[in-house]
Short mmCIF file of N, CA, C and O in Angstrom, two decimals:
data_model
loop_
_atom_site.label_atom_id
_atom_site.label_comp_id
_atom_site.label_asym_id
_atom_site.label_seq_id
_atom_site.Cartn_x
_atom_site.Cartn_y
_atom_site.Cartn_z
N MET A 810 163.53 50.24 133.92
CA MET A 810 162.78 49.57 134.99
C MET A 810 161.32 50.05 134.89
O MET A 810 161.02 51.23 134.60
N ALA A 811 160.47 49.11 135.13
CA ALA A 811 158.99 49.46 135.07
C ALA A 811 158.39 48.97 136.34
O ALA A 811 158.86 48.17 137.06
N LEU A 812 157.28 49.67 136.71
CA LEU A 812 156.55 49.24 137.87
C LEU A 812 155.69 48.09 137.51
O LEU A 812 155.21 47.93 136.41
N ASP A 813 155.39 47.33 138.55
CA ASP A 813 154.44 46.19 138.38
C ASP A 813 152.95 46.68 138.31
O ASP A 813 152.45 47.03 139.36
N GLN A 814 152.41 46.69 137.18
CA GLN A 814 151.13 47.31 136.97
C GLN A 814 150.03 46.46 137.73
O GLN A 814 149.08 47.10 138.17
N LYS A 815 150.27 45.15 137.84
CA LYS A 815 149.26 44.37 138.54
C LYS A 815 149.22 44.81 139.98
O LYS A 815 148.05 44.93 140.51
N ALA A 816 150.25 45.06 140.65
CA ALA A 816 150.25 45.49 142.02
C ALA A 816 149.57 46.87 142.15
O ALA A 816 148.76 47.09 143.08
N LEU A 817 149.85 47.77 141.20
CA LEU A 817 149.18 49.07 141.18
C LEU A 817 147.70 48.94 140.90
O LEU A 817 146.93 49.68 141.62
N ASN A 818 147.29 48.06 140.06
CA ASN A 818 145.92 47.88 139.83
C ASN A 818 145.15 47.35 141.02
O ASN A 818 144.04 47.71 141.30
N GLU A 819 145.80 46.51 141.79
CA GLU A 819 145.21 46.02 143.01
C GLU A 819 144.99 47.18 144.02
O GLU A 819 143.90 47.20 144.69
N LEU A 820 145.88 48.14 144.07
CA LEU A 820 145.64 49.31 144.92
C LEU A 820 144.59 50.21 144.37
O LEU A 820 143.79 50.79 145.13
N LEU A 821 144.52 50.30 143.10
CA LEU A 821 143.54 51.13 142.48
C LEU A 821 142.08 50.58 142.79
O LEU A 821 141.14 51.36 142.82
N MET A 822 141.99 49.34 142.89
CA MET A 822 140.67 48.67 143.24
C MET A 822 140.18 49.07 144.59
O MET A 822 138.95 49.02 144.84
N LEU A 823 141.06 49.62 145.47
CA LEU A 823 140.65 50.03 146.79
C LEU A 823 139.89 51.41 146.70
O LEU A 823 139.11 51.74 147.60
N ASP A 824 140.12 52.09 145.62
CA ASP A 824 139.53 53.36 145.40
C ASP A 824 139.27 53.55 143.83
O ASP A 824 140.01 54.35 143.21
N PRO A 825 138.33 52.82 143.32
CA PRO A 825 138.21 52.62 141.86
C PRO A 825 138.08 53.98 141.05
O PRO A 825 138.61 54.11 140.00
N ASP A 826 137.28 54.89 141.63
CA ASP A 826 137.15 56.17 140.91
C ASP A 826 138.13 57.20 141.26
O ASP A 826 138.12 58.31 140.70
N GLY A 827 139.01 56.89 142.20
CA GLY A 827 140.04 57.84 142.61
C GLY A 827 139.63 59.02 143.38
O GLY A 827 140.37 59.87 143.69
N SER A 828 138.32 59.01 143.80
CA SER A 828 137.80 60.14 144.58
C SER A 828 138.42 60.40 145.95
O SER A 828 138.51 61.51 146.43
N GLU A 829 138.99 59.33 146.48
CA GLU A 829 139.66 59.41 147.80
C GLU A 829 141.11 59.71 147.75
O GLU A 829 141.75 60.03 148.73
N GLY A 830 141.70 59.62 146.54
CA GLY A 830 143.09 59.83 146.29
C GLY A 830 143.93 58.77 147.07
O GLY A 830 145.11 59.07 147.51
N LEU A 831 143.42 57.57 147.26
CA LEU A 831 144.03 56.62 148.09
C LEU A 831 145.37 56.12 147.47
O LEU A 831 146.34 55.99 148.22
N LEU A 832 145.39 55.95 146.23
CA LEU A 832 146.65 55.42 145.59
C LEU A 832 147.77 56.46 145.81
O LEU A 832 148.91 56.14 146.19
N ALA A 833 147.50 57.74 145.60
CA ALA A 833 148.47 58.78 145.83
C ALA A 833 148.92 58.79 147.25
O ALA A 833 150.16 58.91 147.63
N GLN A 834 148.04 58.67 148.20
CA GLN A 834 148.37 58.65 149.69
C GLN A 834 149.30 57.46 149.94
O GLN A 834 150.25 57.60 150.69
N ILE A 835 148.97 56.31 149.42
CA ILE A 835 149.73 55.08 149.70
C ILE A 835 151.13 55.23 149.14
O ILE A 835 152.11 54.95 149.84
N VAL A 836 151.27 55.69 147.94
CA VAL A 836 152.55 55.80 147.25
C VAL A 836 153.39 56.86 147.92
O VAL A 836 154.61 56.65 148.17
N HIS A 837 152.74 57.99 148.28
CA HIS A 837 153.43 59.02 149.08
C HIS A 837 154.02 58.57 150.38
O HIS A 837 155.21 58.74 150.64
N SER A 838 153.20 57.84 151.03
CA SER A 838 153.63 57.25 152.39
C SER A 838 154.78 56.28 152.13
O SER A 838 155.69 56.27 152.85
N TYR A 839 154.69 55.40 151.10
CA TYR A 839 155.64 54.45 150.77
C TYR A 839 156.98 55.15 150.51
O TYR A 839 158.09 54.79 151.05
N LEU A 840 157.03 56.19 149.75
CA LEU A 840 158.21 56.92 149.36
C LEU A 840 158.93 57.48 150.63
O LEU A 840 160.12 57.43 150.81
N LYS A 841 158.12 58.04 151.53
CA LYS A 841 158.72 58.61 152.70
C LYS A 841 159.21 57.50 153.60
O LYS A 841 160.39 57.53 154.11
N ASP A 842 158.49 56.42 153.77
CA ASP A 842 158.93 55.31 154.67
C ASP A 842 160.09 54.66 154.08
O ASP A 842 161.07 54.26 154.80
N ALA A 843 160.15 54.36 152.71
CA ALA A 843 161.21 53.74 152.07
C ALA A 843 162.53 54.51 152.33
O ALA A 843 163.63 53.97 152.57
N SER A 844 162.47 55.82 152.21
CA SER A 844 163.68 56.62 152.43
C SER A 844 164.20 56.49 153.82
O SER A 844 165.40 56.41 154.07
N ASP A 845 163.23 56.52 154.81
CA ASP A 845 163.61 56.35 156.16
C ASP A 845 164.23 54.98 156.42
O ASP A 845 165.22 54.78 157.18
N ILE A 846 163.67 53.92 155.83
CA ILE A 846 164.16 52.60 155.98
C ILE A 846 165.56 52.51 155.40
O ILE A 846 166.46 51.83 156.03
N LEU A 847 165.76 53.02 154.27
CA LEU A 847 167.09 52.96 153.63
C LEU A 847 168.14 53.57 154.53
O LEU A 847 169.33 53.03 154.67
N TYR A 848 167.81 54.71 155.20
CA TYR A 848 168.75 55.34 156.15
C TYR A 848 169.01 54.33 157.29
O TYR A 848 170.17 54.14 157.70
N ARG A 849 167.96 53.75 157.85
CA ARG A 849 168.08 52.87 159.02
C ARG A 849 168.88 51.60 158.65
O ARG A 849 169.73 51.11 159.50
N VAL A 850 168.71 51.03 157.48
CA VAL A 850 169.49 49.78 157.14
C VAL A 850 170.92 50.17 157.00
O VAL A 850 171.76 49.30 157.35
N ARG A 851 171.22 51.29 156.50
CA ARG A 851 172.65 51.67 156.39
C ARG A 851 173.30 51.74 157.82
O ARG A 851 174.38 51.27 158.01
N LYS A 852 172.57 52.51 158.67
CA LYS A 852 173.07 52.57 160.05
C LYS A 852 173.13 51.24 160.75
O LYS A 852 174.09 50.98 161.50
N ALA A 853 172.12 50.39 160.55
CA ALA A 853 172.16 49.07 161.23
C ALA A 853 173.29 48.26 160.69
O ALA A 853 173.95 47.50 161.47
N THR A 854 173.61 48.30 159.40
CA THR A 854 174.69 47.55 158.85
C THR A 854 175.99 48.04 159.46
O THR A 854 176.84 47.17 159.89
N ASP A 855 176.20 49.33 159.51
CA ASP A 855 177.47 49.89 160.13
C ASP A 855 177.59 49.50 161.61
O ASP A 855 178.67 49.24 162.09
N ALA A 856 176.46 49.36 162.33
CA ALA A 856 176.49 49.00 163.72
C ALA A 856 176.43 47.49 163.98
O ALA A 856 176.55 47.11 165.13
N GLY A 857 176.29 46.70 162.89
CA GLY A 857 176.15 45.28 163.07
C GLY A 857 174.85 44.91 163.80
O GLY A 857 174.74 43.88 164.47
N ASP A 858 173.82 45.73 163.65
CA ASP A 858 172.55 45.48 164.29
C ASP A 858 171.67 44.62 163.30
O ASP A 858 170.84 45.16 162.53
N TRP A 859 171.87 43.30 163.36
CA TRP A 859 171.27 42.45 162.42
C TRP A 859 169.77 42.38 162.52
O TRP A 859 169.05 42.17 161.61
N GLY A 860 169.29 42.47 163.71
CA GLY A 860 167.87 42.43 164.03
C GLY A 860 167.14 43.55 163.31
O GLY A 860 166.14 43.29 162.57
N THR A 861 167.62 44.72 163.54
CA THR A 861 166.96 45.90 162.86
C THR A 861 167.16 45.78 161.34
O THR A 861 166.16 46.04 160.62
N LEU A 862 168.28 45.43 160.91
CA LEU A 862 168.53 45.27 159.44
C LEU A 862 167.53 44.36 158.82
O LEU A 862 166.86 44.68 157.85
N THR A 863 167.38 43.08 159.38
CA THR A 863 166.45 42.17 158.76
C THR A 863 165.03 42.61 158.90
O THR A 863 164.28 42.40 157.92
N ARG A 864 164.63 43.15 160.03
CA ARG A 864 163.27 43.67 160.17
C ARG A 864 162.91 44.77 159.18
O ARG A 864 161.87 44.71 158.46
N ASP A 865 163.79 45.73 159.00
CA ASP A 865 163.54 46.82 158.11
C ASP A 865 163.58 46.30 156.71
O ASP A 865 162.86 46.78 155.83
N ALA A 866 164.54 45.51 156.34
CA ALA A 866 164.64 44.95 154.96
C ALA A 866 163.28 44.17 154.62
O ALA A 866 162.78 44.30 153.53
N HIS A 867 162.83 43.41 155.55
CA HIS A 867 161.59 42.69 155.37
C HIS A 867 160.39 43.65 155.16
O HIS A 867 159.60 43.42 154.22
N SER A 868 160.34 44.60 155.94
CA SER A 868 159.28 45.63 155.79
C SER A 868 159.34 46.32 154.40
O SER A 868 158.30 46.48 153.67
N LEU A 869 160.58 46.68 154.02
CA LEU A 869 160.74 47.37 152.72
C LEU A 869 160.41 46.44 151.60
O LEU A 869 159.80 46.88 150.62
N LYS A 870 160.72 45.16 151.72
CA LYS A 870 160.42 44.16 150.70
C LYS A 870 158.86 44.10 150.48
O LYS A 870 158.39 44.24 149.42
N SER A 871 158.17 44.00 151.60
CA SER A 871 156.68 43.86 151.51
C SER A 871 156.04 45.06 150.97
O SER A 871 155.19 44.97 150.05
N THR A 872 156.44 46.16 151.48
CA THR A 872 155.77 47.48 150.97
C THR A 872 156.17 47.77 149.53
O THR A 872 155.31 48.23 148.72
N SER A 873 157.36 47.50 149.17
CA SER A 873 157.80 47.76 147.77
C SER A 873 157.00 46.86 146.79
O SER A 873 156.52 47.38 145.81
N LEU A 874 156.87 45.64 147.14
CA LEU A 874 156.10 44.70 146.25
C LEU A 874 154.63 45.19 146.13
O LEU A 874 154.03 45.09 145.11
N SER A 875 154.08 45.68 147.27
CA SER A 875 152.70 46.04 147.24
C SER A 875 152.38 47.35 146.42
O SER A 875 151.28 47.50 145.91
N VAL A 876 153.40 48.21 146.17
CA VAL A 876 153.24 49.40 145.34
C VAL A 876 153.76 49.24 143.97
O VAL A 876 153.78 50.15 143.19
N GLY A 877 154.24 48.07 143.72
CA GLY A 877 154.68 47.74 142.33
C GLY A 877 156.16 48.01 142.07
O GLY A 877 156.61 47.89 140.93
N ALA A 878 156.92 48.32 143.14
CA ALA A 878 158.34 48.49 142.96
C ALA A 878 159.02 47.18 143.18
O ALA A 878 159.77 46.99 144.15
N SER A 879 158.82 46.28 142.22
CA SER A 879 159.34 44.93 142.43
C SER A 879 160.84 44.77 142.48
O SER A 879 161.39 43.93 143.24
N ALA A 880 161.58 45.60 141.69
CA ALA A 880 163.07 45.55 141.75
C ALA A 880 163.51 45.97 143.18
O ALA A 880 164.50 45.36 143.65
N VAL A 881 162.89 46.94 143.72
CA VAL A 881 163.26 47.37 145.14
C VAL A 881 162.93 46.23 146.10
O VAL A 881 163.71 45.89 146.93
N GLY A 882 161.77 45.65 145.86
CA GLY A 882 161.38 44.57 146.75
C GLY A 882 162.28 43.38 146.71
O GLY A 882 162.62 42.74 147.68
N ASN A 883 162.75 43.09 145.47
CA ASN A 883 163.63 41.92 145.26
C ASN A 883 165.02 42.21 145.97
O ASN A 883 165.62 41.35 146.61
N ALA A 884 165.47 43.40 145.81
CA ALA A 884 166.79 43.83 146.44
C ALA A 884 166.63 43.80 147.96
O ALA A 884 167.57 43.35 148.63
N ALA A 885 165.51 44.25 148.43
CA ALA A 885 165.30 44.25 149.89
C ALA A 885 165.24 42.73 150.43
O ALA A 885 165.73 42.39 151.50
N ALA A 886 164.66 41.88 149.63
CA ALA A 886 164.61 40.45 149.99
C ALA A 886 165.98 39.85 150.11
O ALA A 886 166.25 39.08 151.04
N ALA A 887 166.91 40.17 149.12
CA ALA A 887 168.19 39.74 149.13
C ALA A 887 168.96 40.28 150.39
O ALA A 887 169.73 39.58 151.02
N LEU A 888 168.66 41.57 150.73
CA LEU A 888 169.29 42.20 151.84
C LEU A 888 168.79 41.47 153.16
O LEU A 888 169.68 41.21 154.02
N GLU A 889 167.56 41.24 153.18
CA GLU A 889 167.07 40.55 154.33
C GLU A 889 167.69 39.19 154.59
O GLU A 889 168.09 38.89 155.69
N ALA A 890 167.89 38.44 153.54
CA ALA A 890 168.53 37.13 153.58
C ALA A 890 169.95 37.31 154.00
O ALA A 890 170.49 36.54 154.86
N ALA A 891 170.72 38.24 153.47
CA ALA A 891 172.08 38.47 153.83
C ALA A 891 172.19 38.89 155.27
O ALA A 891 173.08 38.50 156.04
N GLY A 892 171.28 39.70 155.69
CA GLY A 892 171.26 40.08 157.20
C GLY A 892 171.02 38.98 158.12
O GLY A 892 171.69 38.87 159.14
N LYS A 893 170.20 38.01 157.73
CA LYS A 893 169.94 36.86 158.53
C LYS A 893 171.27 36.05 158.63
O LYS A 893 171.53 35.35 159.62
N ARG A 894 172.07 36.04 157.58
CA ARG A 894 173.36 35.33 157.56
C ARG A 894 174.50 36.18 158.19
O ARG A 894 175.60 35.68 158.37
N GLN A 895 174.18 37.39 158.59
CA GLN A 895 175.12 38.33 159.12
C GLN A 895 176.33 38.53 158.23
O GLN A 895 177.50 38.60 158.68
N ALA A 896 176.05 38.62 156.93
CA ALA A 896 177.12 38.74 155.95
C ALA A 896 177.33 40.25 155.64
O ALA A 896 176.70 40.83 154.76
N LEU A 897 178.27 40.80 156.37
CA LEU A 897 178.54 42.20 156.29
C LEU A 897 178.81 42.72 154.86
O LEU A 897 178.26 43.71 154.44
N GLU A 898 179.78 42.03 154.22
CA GLU A 898 180.21 42.53 152.89
C GLU A 898 179.02 42.42 151.87
O GLU A 898 178.77 43.40 151.14
N ALA A 899 178.28 41.34 151.93
CA ALA A 899 177.12 41.25 151.06
C ALA A 899 176.06 42.32 151.39
O ALA A 899 175.48 42.91 150.45
N CYS A 900 175.85 42.55 152.69
CA CYS A 900 174.88 43.60 152.99
C CYS A 900 175.33 44.95 152.48
O CYS A 900 174.46 45.70 151.92
N SER A 901 176.56 45.29 152.57
CA SER A 901 176.98 46.53 152.01
C SER A 901 176.77 46.65 150.49
O SER A 901 176.35 47.68 150.02
N ASP A 902 177.08 45.63 149.84
CA ASP A 902 176.91 45.57 148.34
C ASP A 902 175.36 45.69 148.06
O ASP A 902 174.98 46.36 147.10
N LEU A 903 174.63 44.91 148.79
CA LEU A 903 173.10 44.93 148.55
C LEU A 903 172.47 46.31 148.91
O LEU A 903 171.51 46.64 148.21
N ILE A 904 173.02 46.97 149.85
CA ILE A 904 172.40 48.29 150.17
C ILE A 904 172.70 49.24 149.03
O ILE A 904 171.81 50.06 148.69
N ALA A 905 173.85 49.11 148.36
CA ALA A 905 174.11 49.90 147.21
C ALA A 905 173.14 49.60 146.08
O ALA A 905 172.61 50.48 145.38
N THR A 906 172.87 48.31 145.87
CA THR A 906 171.98 47.89 144.87
C THR A 906 170.59 48.34 145.20
O THR A 906 169.84 48.89 144.35
N LEU A 907 170.18 48.22 146.49
CA LEU A 907 168.87 48.58 146.89
C LEU A 907 168.67 50.15 146.68
O LEU A 907 167.60 50.62 146.23
N SER A 908 169.68 50.90 147.00
CA SER A 908 169.60 52.34 146.86
C SER A 908 169.40 52.74 145.38
O SER A 908 168.63 53.64 145.00
N ALA A 909 170.19 52.01 144.51
CA ALA A 909 170.02 52.26 143.09
C ALA A 909 168.67 51.94 142.56
O ALA A 909 168.12 52.66 141.76
N GLU A 910 168.19 50.84 143.00
CA GLU A 910 166.80 50.42 142.57
C GLU A 910 165.73 51.40 143.03
O GLU A 910 164.85 51.73 142.30
N PHE A 911 165.89 51.88 144.25
CA PHE A 911 164.94 52.87 144.81
C PHE A 911 165.05 54.17 143.96
O PHE A 911 164.05 54.84 143.68
N ALA A 912 166.27 54.55 143.66
CA ALA A 912 166.45 55.78 142.92
C ALA A 912 165.80 55.72 141.50
O ALA A 912 165.37 56.71 140.97
N GLU A 913 165.76 54.51 140.94
CA GLU A 913 165.10 54.28 139.65
C GLU A 913 163.53 54.35 139.84
O GLU A 913 162.80 54.81 138.96
N ALA A 914 163.06 53.70 140.92
CA ALA A 914 161.66 53.60 141.09
C ALA A 914 160.97 54.90 141.60
O ALA A 914 159.82 55.18 141.24
N GLU A 915 161.69 55.70 142.35
CA GLU A 915 161.15 56.92 142.89
C GLU A 915 160.46 57.81 141.86
O GLU A 915 159.31 58.15 142.03
N PRO A 916 161.14 58.18 140.75
CA PRO A 916 160.49 59.07 139.80
C PRO A 916 159.24 58.46 139.21
O PRO A 916 158.22 59.11 138.90
N LEU A 917 159.31 57.11 138.94
CA LEU A 917 158.10 56.46 138.38
C LEU A 917 156.98 56.54 139.42
O LEU A 917 155.79 56.71 138.94
N LEU A 918 157.20 56.28 140.60
CA LEU A 918 156.16 56.34 141.64
C LEU A 918 155.64 57.79 141.83
O LEU A 918 154.46 57.99 142.07
N ARG A 919 156.56 58.80 141.63
CA ARG A 919 156.04 60.13 141.71
C ARG A 919 155.12 60.50 140.54
O ARG A 919 154.20 61.31 140.73
N GLU A 920 155.38 59.85 139.38
CA GLU A 920 154.47 60.03 138.28
C GLU A 920 153.10 59.42 138.55
O GLU A 920 152.08 59.95 138.19
N VAL A 921 153.09 58.33 139.34
CA VAL A 921 151.83 57.62 139.72
C VAL A 921 151.09 58.66 140.60
O VAL A 921 149.84 58.87 140.43
N ILE A 922 151.73 59.30 141.57
CA ILE A 922 151.08 60.29 142.43
C ILE A 922 150.53 61.44 141.51
O ILE A 922 149.41 61.88 141.74
N ALA A 923 151.29 61.90 140.64
CA ALA A 923 150.84 63.10 139.84
C ALA A 923 149.60 62.76 138.93
O ALA A 923 148.80 63.61 138.76
N ARG A 924 149.55 61.48 138.55
CA ARG A 924 148.37 61.04 137.66
C ARG A 924 147.18 60.77 138.51
O ARG A 924 146.11 60.61 137.93
N SER A 925 147.32 60.57 139.84
CA SER A 925 146.17 60.16 140.64
C SER A 925 145.30 61.28 141.01
O SER A 925 145.62 62.41 141.07
#
């Protein structure tokens, strides 16, 4: 898996010389928030809380795509759609996929932080 360099470049343009450390801050915040969201979508699925599930999946989709974690974003989009259909079995499978995609993206994003 690779990160979407175009999305990362767009974030780099916010702090072109890196003096503010903005990219590292954004990615660090994303990693923390994404972990929290993964926990919440698991709980929401178990509780049948479709509103929380779809809101959190939507949020994770958007933020993942913005930091270049497109596979995570795509999995979150599929989870959001399944949550809207209240498809419990599909949501359970998609959460496993989403967790695996995040596990692959996390070390790559930590490398981005280290290089920033």
